[in-house]
mmCIF file of C-alpha atoms in Angstrom:
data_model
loop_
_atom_site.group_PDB
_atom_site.id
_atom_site.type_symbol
_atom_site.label_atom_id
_atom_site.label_comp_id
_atom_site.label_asym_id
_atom_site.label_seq_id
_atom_site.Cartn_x
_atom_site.Cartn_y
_atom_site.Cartn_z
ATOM 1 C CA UNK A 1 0.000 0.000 0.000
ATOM 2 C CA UNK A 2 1.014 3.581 -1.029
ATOM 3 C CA UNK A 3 3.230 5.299 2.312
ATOM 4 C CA UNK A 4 4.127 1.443 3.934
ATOM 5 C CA UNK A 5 7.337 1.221 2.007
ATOM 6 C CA UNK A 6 8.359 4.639 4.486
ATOM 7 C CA UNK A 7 7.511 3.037 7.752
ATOM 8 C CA UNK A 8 8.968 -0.401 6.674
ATOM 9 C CA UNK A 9 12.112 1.255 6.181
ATOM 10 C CA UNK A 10 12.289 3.335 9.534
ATOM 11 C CA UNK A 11 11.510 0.257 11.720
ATOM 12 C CA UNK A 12 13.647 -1.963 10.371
ATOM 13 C CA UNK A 13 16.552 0.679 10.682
ATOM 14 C CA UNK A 14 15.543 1.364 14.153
ATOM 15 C CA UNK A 15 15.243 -2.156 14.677
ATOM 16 C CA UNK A 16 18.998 -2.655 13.541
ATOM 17 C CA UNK A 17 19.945 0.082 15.803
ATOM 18 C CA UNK A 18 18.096 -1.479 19.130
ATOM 19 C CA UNK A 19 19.695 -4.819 18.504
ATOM 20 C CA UNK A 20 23.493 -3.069 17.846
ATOM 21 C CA UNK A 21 23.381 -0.944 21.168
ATOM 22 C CA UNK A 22 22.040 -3.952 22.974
ATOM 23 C CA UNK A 23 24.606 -6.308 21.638
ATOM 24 C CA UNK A 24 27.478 -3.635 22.725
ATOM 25 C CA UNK A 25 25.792 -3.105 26.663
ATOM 26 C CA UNK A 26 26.112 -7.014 26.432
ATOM 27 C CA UNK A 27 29.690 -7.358 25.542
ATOM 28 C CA UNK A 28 30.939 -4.777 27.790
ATOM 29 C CA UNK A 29 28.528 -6.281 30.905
ATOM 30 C CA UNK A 30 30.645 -9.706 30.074
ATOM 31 C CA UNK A 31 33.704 -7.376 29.894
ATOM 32 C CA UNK A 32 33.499 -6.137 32.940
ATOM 33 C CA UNK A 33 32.470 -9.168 34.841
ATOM 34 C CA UNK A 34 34.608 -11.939 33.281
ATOM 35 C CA UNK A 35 37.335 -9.799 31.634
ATOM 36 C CA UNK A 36 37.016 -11.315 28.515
ATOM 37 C CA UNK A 37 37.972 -8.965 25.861
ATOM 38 C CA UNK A 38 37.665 -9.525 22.044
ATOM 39 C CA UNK A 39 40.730 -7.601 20.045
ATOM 40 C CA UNK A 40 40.322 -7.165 16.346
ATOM 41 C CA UNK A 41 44.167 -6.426 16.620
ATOM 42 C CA UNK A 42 46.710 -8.910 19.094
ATOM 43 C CA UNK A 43 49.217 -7.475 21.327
ATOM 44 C CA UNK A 44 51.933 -6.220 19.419
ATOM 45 C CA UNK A 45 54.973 -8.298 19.028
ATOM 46 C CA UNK A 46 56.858 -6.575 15.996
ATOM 47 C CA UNK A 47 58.562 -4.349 18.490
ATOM 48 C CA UNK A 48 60.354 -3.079 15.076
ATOM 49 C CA UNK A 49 57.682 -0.663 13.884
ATOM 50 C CA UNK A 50 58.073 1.410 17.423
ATOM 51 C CA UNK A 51 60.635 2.046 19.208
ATOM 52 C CA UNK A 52 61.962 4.342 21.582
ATOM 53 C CA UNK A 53 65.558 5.771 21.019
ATOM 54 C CA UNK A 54 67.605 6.494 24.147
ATOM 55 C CA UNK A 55 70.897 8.837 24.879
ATOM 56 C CA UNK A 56 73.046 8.853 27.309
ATOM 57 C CA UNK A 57 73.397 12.535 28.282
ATOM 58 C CA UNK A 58 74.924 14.574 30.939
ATOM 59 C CA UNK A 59 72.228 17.291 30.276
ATOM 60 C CA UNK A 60 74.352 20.456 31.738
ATOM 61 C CA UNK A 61 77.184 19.531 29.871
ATOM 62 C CA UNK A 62 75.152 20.285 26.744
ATOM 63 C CA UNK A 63 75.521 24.484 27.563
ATOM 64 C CA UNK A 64 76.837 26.459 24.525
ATOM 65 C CA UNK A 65 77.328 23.384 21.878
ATOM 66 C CA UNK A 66 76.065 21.523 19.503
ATOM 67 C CA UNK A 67 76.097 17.745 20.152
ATOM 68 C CA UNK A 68 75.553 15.054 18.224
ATOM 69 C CA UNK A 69 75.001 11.783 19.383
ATOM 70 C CA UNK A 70 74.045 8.037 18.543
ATOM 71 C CA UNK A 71 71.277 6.428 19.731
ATOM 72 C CA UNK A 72 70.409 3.122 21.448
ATOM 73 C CA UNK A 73 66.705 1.697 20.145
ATOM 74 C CA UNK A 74 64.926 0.494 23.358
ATOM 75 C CA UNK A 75 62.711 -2.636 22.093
ATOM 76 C CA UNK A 76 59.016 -1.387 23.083
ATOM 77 C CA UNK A 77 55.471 -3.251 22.498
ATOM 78 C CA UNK A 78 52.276 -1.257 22.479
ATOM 79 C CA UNK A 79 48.908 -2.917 23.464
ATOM 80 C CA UNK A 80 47.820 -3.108 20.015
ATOM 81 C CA UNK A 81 49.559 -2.274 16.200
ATOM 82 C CA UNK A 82 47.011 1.038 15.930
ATOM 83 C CA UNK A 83 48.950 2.919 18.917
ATOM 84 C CA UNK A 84 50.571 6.041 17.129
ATOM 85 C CA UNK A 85 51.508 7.722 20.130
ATOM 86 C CA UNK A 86 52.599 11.808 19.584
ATOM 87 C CA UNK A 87 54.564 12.902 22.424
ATOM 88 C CA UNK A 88 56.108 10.883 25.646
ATOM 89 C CA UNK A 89 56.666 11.869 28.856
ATOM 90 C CA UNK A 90 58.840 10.628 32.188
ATOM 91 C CA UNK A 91 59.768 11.228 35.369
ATOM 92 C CA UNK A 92 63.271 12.414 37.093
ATOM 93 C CA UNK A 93 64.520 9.477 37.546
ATOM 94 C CA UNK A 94 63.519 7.456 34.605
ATOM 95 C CA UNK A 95 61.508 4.934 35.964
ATOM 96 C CA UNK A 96 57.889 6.184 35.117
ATOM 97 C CA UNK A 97 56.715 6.769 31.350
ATOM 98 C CA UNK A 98 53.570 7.598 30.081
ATOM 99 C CA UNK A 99 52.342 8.839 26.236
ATOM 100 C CA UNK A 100 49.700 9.618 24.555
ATOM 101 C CA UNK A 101 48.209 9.069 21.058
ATOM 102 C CA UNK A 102 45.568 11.902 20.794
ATOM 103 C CA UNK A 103 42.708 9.660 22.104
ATOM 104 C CA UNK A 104 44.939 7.634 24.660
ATOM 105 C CA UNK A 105 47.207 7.533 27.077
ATOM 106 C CA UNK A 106 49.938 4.969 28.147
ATOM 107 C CA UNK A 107 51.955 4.097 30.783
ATOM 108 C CA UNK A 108 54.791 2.526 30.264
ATOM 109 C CA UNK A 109 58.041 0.629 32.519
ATOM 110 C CA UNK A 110 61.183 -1.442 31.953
ATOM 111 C CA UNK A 111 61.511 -4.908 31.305
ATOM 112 C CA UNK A 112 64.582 -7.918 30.713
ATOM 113 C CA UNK A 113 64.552 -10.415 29.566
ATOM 114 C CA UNK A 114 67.479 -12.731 28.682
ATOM 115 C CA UNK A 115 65.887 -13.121 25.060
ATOM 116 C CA UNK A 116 65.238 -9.149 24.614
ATOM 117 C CA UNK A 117 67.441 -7.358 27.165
ATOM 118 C CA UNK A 118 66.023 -4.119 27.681
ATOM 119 C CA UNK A 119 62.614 -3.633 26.884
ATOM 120 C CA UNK A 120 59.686 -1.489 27.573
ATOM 121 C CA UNK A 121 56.039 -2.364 27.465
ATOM 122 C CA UNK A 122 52.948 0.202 27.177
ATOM 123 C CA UNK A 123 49.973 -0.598 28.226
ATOM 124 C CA UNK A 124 46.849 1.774 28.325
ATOM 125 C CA UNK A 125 46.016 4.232 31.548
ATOM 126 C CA UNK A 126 42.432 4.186 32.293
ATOM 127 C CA UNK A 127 41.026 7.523 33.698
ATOM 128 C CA UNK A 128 37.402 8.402 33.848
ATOM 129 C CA UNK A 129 38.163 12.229 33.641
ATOM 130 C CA UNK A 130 39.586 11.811 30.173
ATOM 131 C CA UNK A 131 36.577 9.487 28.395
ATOM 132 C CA UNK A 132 36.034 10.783 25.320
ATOM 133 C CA UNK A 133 38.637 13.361 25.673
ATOM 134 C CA UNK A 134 41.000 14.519 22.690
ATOM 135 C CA UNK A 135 44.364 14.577 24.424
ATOM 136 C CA UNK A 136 47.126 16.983 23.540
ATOM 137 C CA UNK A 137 50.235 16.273 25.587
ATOM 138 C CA UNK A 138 50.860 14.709 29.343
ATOM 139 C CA UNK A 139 53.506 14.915 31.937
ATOM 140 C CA UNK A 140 54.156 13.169 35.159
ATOM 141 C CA UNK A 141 54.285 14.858 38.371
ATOM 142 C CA UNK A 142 55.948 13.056 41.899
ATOM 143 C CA UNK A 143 55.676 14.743 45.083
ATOM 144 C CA UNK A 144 56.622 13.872 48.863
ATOM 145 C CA UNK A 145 59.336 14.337 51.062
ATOM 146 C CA UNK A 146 60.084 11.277 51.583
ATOM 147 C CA UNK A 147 61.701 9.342 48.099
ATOM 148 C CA UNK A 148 59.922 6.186 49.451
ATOM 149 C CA UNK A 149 56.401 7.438 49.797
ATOM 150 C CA UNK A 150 56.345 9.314 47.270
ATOM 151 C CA UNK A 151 52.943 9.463 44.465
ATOM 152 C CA UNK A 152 53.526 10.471 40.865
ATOM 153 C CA UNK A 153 50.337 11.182 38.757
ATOM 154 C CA UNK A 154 49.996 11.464 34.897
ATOM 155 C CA UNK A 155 49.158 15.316 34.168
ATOM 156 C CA UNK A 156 46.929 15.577 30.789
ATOM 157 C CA UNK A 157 46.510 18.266 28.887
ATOM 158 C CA UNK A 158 43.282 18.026 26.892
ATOM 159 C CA UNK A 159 40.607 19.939 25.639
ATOM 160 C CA UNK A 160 42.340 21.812 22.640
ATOM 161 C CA UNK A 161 44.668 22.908 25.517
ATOM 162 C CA UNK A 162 42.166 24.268 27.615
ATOM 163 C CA UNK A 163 42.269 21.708 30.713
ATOM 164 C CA UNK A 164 44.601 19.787 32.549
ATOM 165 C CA UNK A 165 43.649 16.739 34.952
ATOM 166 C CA UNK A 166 45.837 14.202 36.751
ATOM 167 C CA UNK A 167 45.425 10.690 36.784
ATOM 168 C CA UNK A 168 47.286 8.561 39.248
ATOM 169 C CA UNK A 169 49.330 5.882 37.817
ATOM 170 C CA UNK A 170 48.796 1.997 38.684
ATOM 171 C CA UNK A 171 51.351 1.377 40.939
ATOM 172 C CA UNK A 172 51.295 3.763 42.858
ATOM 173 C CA UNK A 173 50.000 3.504 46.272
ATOM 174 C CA UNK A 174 46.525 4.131 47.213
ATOM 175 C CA UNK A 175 43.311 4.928 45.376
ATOM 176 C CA UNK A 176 44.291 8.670 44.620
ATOM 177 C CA UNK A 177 42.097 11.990 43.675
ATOM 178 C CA UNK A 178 41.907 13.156 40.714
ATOM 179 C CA UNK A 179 42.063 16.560 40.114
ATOM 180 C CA UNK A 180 41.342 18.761 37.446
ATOM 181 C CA UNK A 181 41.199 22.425 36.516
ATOM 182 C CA UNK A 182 40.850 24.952 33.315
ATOM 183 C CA UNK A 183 43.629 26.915 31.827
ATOM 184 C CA UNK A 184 42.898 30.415 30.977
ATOM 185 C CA UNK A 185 42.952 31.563 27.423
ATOM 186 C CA UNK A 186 43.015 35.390 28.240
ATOM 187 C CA UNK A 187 46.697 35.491 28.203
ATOM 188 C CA UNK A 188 46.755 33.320 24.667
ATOM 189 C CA UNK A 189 46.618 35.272 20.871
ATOM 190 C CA UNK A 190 43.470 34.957 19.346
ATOM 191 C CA UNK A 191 43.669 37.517 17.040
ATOM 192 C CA UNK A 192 43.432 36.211 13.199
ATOM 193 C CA UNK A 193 44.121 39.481 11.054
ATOM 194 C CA UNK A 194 44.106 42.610 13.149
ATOM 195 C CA UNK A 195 44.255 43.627 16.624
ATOM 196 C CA UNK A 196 41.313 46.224 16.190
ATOM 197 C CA UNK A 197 37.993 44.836 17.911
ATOM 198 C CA UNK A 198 36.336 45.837 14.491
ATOM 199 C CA UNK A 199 38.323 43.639 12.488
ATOM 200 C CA UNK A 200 37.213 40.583 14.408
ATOM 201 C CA UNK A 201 33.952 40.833 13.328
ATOM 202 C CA UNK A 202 34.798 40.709 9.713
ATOM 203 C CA UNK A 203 35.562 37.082 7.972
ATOM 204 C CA UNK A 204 38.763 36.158 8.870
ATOM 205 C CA UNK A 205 41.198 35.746 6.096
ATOM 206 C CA UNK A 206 43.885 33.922 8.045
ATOM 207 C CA UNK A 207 43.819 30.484 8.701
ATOM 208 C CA UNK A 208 41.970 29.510 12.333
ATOM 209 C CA UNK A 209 45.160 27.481 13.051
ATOM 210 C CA UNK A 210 47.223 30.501 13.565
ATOM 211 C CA UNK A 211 45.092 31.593 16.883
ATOM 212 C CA UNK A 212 47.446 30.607 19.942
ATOM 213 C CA UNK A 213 46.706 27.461 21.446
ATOM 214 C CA UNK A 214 48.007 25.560 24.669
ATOM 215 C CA UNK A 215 49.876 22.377 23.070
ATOM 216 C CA UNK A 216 53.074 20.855 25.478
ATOM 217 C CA UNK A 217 52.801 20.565 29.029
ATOM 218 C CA UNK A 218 55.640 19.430 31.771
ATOM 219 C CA UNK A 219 56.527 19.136 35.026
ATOM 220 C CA UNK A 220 58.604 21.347 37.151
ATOM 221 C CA UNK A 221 61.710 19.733 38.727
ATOM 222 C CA UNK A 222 61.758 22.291 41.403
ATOM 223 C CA UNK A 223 58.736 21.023 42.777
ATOM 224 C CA UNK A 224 59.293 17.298 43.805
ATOM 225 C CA UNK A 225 59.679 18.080 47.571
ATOM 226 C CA UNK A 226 55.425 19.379 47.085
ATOM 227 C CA UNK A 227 53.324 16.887 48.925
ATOM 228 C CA UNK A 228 49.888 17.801 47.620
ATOM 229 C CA UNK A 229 48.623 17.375 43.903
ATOM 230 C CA UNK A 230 47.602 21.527 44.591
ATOM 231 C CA UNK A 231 51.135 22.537 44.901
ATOM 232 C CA UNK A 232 52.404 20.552 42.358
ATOM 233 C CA UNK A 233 49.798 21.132 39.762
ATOM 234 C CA UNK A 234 51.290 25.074 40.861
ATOM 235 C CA UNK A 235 54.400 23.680 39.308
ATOM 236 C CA UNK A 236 53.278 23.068 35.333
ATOM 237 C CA UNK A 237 54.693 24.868 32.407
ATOM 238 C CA UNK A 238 52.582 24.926 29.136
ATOM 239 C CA UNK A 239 54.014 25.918 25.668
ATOM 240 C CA UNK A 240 51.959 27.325 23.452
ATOM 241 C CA UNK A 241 51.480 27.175 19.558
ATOM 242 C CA UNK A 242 53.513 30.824 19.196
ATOM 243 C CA UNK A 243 56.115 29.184 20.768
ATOM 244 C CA UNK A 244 55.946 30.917 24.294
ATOM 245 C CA UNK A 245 56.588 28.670 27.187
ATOM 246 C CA UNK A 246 55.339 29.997 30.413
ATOM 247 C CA UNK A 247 55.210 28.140 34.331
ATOM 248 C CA UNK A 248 51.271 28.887 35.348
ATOM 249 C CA UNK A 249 49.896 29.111 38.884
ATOM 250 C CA UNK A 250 46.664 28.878 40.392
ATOM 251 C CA UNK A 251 44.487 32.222 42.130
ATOM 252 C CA UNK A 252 43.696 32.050 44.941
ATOM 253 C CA UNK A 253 40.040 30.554 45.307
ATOM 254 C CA UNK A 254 39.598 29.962 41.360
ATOM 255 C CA UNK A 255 40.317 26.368 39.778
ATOM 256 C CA UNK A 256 42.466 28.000 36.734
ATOM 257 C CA UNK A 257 45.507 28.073 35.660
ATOM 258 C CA UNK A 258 47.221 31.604 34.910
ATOM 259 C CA UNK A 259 50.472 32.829 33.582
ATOM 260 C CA UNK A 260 53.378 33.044 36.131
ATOM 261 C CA UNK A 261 56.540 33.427 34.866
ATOM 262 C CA UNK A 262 57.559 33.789 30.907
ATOM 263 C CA UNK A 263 60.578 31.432 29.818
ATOM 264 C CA UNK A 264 60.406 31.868 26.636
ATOM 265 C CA UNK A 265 58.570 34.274 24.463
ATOM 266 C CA UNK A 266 59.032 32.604 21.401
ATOM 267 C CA UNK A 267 62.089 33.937 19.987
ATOM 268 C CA UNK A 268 63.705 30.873 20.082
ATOM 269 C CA UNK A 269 60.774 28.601 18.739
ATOM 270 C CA UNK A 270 58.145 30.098 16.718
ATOM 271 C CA UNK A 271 56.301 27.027 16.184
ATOM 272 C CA UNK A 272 56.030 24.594 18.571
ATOM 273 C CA UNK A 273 54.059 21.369 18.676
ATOM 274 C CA UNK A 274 52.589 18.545 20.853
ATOM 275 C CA UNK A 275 55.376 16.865 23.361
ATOM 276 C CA UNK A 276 57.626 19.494 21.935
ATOM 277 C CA UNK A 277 58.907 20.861 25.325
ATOM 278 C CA UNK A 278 60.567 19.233 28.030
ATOM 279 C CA UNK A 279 61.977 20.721 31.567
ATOM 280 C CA UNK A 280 66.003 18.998 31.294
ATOM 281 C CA UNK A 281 66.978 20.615 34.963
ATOM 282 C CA UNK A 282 66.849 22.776 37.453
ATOM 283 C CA UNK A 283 68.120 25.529 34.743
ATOM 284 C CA UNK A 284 67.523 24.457 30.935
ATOM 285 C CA UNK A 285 64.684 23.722 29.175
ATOM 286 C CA UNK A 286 64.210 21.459 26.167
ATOM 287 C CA UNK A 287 62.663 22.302 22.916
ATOM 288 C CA UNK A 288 62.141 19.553 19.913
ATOM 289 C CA UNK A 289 62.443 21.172 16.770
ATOM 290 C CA UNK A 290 59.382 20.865 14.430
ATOM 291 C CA UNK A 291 61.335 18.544 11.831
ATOM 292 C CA UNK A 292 61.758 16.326 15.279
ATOM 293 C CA UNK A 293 65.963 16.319 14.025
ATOM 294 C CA UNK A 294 67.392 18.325 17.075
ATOM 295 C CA UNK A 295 66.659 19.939 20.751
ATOM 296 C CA UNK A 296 67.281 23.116 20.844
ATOM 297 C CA UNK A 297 68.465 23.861 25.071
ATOM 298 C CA UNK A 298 67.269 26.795 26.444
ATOM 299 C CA UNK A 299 68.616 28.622 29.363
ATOM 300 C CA UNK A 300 65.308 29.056 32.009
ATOM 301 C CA UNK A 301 66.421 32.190 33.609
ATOM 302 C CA UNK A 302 66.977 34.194 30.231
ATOM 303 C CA UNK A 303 65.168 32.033 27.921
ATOM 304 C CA UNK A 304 68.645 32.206 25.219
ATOM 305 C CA UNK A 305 69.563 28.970 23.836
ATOM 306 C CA UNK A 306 72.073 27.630 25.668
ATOM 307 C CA UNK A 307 72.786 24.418 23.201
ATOM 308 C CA UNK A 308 71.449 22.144 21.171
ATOM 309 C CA UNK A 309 71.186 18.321 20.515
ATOM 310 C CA UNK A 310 71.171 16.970 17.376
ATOM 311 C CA UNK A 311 69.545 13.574 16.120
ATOM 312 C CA UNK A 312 71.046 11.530 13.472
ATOM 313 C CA UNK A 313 69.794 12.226 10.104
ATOM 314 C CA UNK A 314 68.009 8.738 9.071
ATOM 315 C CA UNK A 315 65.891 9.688 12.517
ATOM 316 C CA UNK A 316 63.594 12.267 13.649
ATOM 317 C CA UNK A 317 61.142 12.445 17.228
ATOM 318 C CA UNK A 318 58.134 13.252 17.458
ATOM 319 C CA UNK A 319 58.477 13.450 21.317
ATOM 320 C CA UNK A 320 61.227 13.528 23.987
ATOM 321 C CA UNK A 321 61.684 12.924 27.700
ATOM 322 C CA UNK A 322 64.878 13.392 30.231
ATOM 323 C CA UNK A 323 64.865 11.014 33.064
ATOM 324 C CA UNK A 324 67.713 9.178 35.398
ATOM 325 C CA UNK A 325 70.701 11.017 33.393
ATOM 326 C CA UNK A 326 69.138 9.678 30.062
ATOM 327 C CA UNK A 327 66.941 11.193 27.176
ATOM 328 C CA UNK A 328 64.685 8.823 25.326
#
C-alpha cells in the first residue's frame, strides 16, 4: 500500500539500531564481569615498527654546543599495532613513562629479559576524567618528602589545551584523587588578522590554526619536595602554539591556571608542537624542533639557547623525555 514502504524502512533501521546498542551493553557487561575482551588487533609483538631511542646525556654539559650523538633503540610493544603515540613523557629518575596518542594515554616501565634485554612495554592508563577526551600532551608529576612514599600522577593536557587533569598511575600507592582544573585563554593570541575589535567581526582571512593554542605541558623539577597534587599542579609549564613557554599558577580561590613566569617568548621557537617541550633541569629547558631532528636547550632564567642536541639524520622524534641522566 502507497506510504508502507516509508515506515517499513524506519523500523527496520531502528530495529537494527536497538539490537546493535544492545549487543554492545552485552559485551561490555561480560567485559566487565569476566574480563574477557575480544581484540580485532593482538598485542603487538613486531617491536620493530616502534621504538623508543635512548641517549646517554649529561644534560648540563650540553651548555653552549652543539652535540651530536648516537642512539640506542629500546625494544618497546604497544597494546595493540594502531597505537601512534605523539609525544612521551617521564619522570626524574627514569623509571615512570607515560604517552599519549591523541585519544589515549599509556603508561609505560622497563623490562629484561634474557631473550630481549632491555625492553619497555605500554599498556593503556584508564582515567574516567579523560573518556572521550582529545588529548594533547601529558607529563608526570611526583611529590613527597620522603623518596619512598612518594605518588607520581599522569598530568593531561586536553581539551584543545584548555584543561589539565591528573590521573594517578597503577602502581602507585593508594586509590588517589583526581584533580582537574581549566587553563585560561586570556593570556593566549586569538587575534586572526588585526588587533582592532572591528576587524574581528569581519571574515577572517587567516587560517583559524594561527590563533594561539596551549599544546606541550611538563613538570617542574623544582617542585618534587610538594606533597599535595595543589602545589604541584602550581608547578606546570605549558608551551603554546607561538612558541611561548610559560610556568602557570593557580588564584587564589579559582580552579584556573594563569600565567606566572615567561621562559620563553618565542624567539627561540616560533612554532612549537605537541610533546615538543621538556623541563632537562633545574636551569635548561628542552625544545624539539618541528622537523623532530634536534633539541634546541634553552637557558630558564633568560630564555637564550644555551645548546642544542642533534639527532642523526636517518631519525627524527616526534616526542622527547629526560629522566635518570638519560633522554629517550
Amino acid at each position: 500500500a502507497p506510504g508502507t514502504l516509508p515506515l517499513y524502512t524506519f523500523t527496520v533501521a531502528m530495529r537494527s539500531v536497538c539490537i546493535a546498542w544492545f549487543a554492545a551493553a552485552l559485551y561490555f557487561f561480560v567485559g566487565a564481569v569476566e574480563g574477557y575482551k575480544l581484540d580485532l588487533v593482538p598485542k603487538s609483538t613486531n617491536l620493530e615498527d616502534f621504538a623508543l631511542m635512548e641517549l646517554s646525556a649529561n644534560v648540563p654539559g650540553l651548555r653552549r654546543a652543539k652535540a651530536s650523538i648516537s642512539l640506542e633503540r629500546i625494544q618497546v610493544a604497544w597494546p595493540d599495532l594502531g597505537a601512534m603515540p605523539q609525544s612521551i613523557a617521564c619522570d626524574a629518575s627514569g623509571d615512570k613513562f607515560v604517552a599519549v596518542d591523541g585519544l589515549v594515554t599509556f603508561v609505560g616501565k622497563f623490562q629484561r629479559s634474557n631473550r630481549l634485554g632491555l625492553s619497555m612495554s605500554w599498556d593503556e592508563l584508564h582515567c574516567s576524567t579523560l573518556d572521550g577526551e582529545g588529548l594533547q600532551d601529558a607529563s608526570i608529576s611526583c611529590g613527597g618528602r620522603d623518596s619512598q612514599m612518594q605518588v607520581c600522577e599522569a598530568l593531561v593536557l586536553h581539551r584543545n589545551g584548555g584543561r589539565i587533569s591528573s590521573c594517578q598511575l597503577p602502581s602507585e600507592r593508594g586509590a588517589g584523587r583526581q584533580f582537574s582544573a581549566n587553563v585560561s585563554d586570556v593570556w593566549l593570541d586569538q587575534r586572526r588578522n588585526s588587533p582592532s575589535a572591528l576587524a574581528r567581526t569581519a571574515l577572517p582571512t587567516t587560517p583559524h590554526a594561527r590563533l594561539e593554542k596551549v599544546v606541550a605541558i611538563s613538570g617542574d623539577t623544582l617542585c618534587h619536595d610538594r606533597t599535595s597534587l595543589e602545589e604541584r599542579f602550581a608547578c606546570v609549564v605549558l608551551a603554546t602554539t607561538h612558541g611561548r613557554i610559560v610556568q602557570v599558577q593557580q588564584r587564589r580561590g579559582q580552579p584556573t591556571f594563569w600565567p606566572r613566569e615567561a621562559i620563553s617568548d618565542g624567539e627561540a621557537a616560533r612554532t612549537l608542537g605537541r610533546g615538543s617541550v621538556r623541563l632537562l633541569s633545574r636551569q635548561h629547558v628542552g625544545v624539539l624542533q618541528a622537523d623532530g631532528r634536534s633539541v634546541i636547550i634553552l637557558d630558564r632564567s633568560s630564555g637564550e639557547e644555551a645548546g642544542q642536541i642533534v639527532l642523526p639524520h636517518d631519525e627524527a622524534a616526534s616526542g622527547f623525555c629526560a629522566g635518570g641522566g638519560f633522554v629517550y
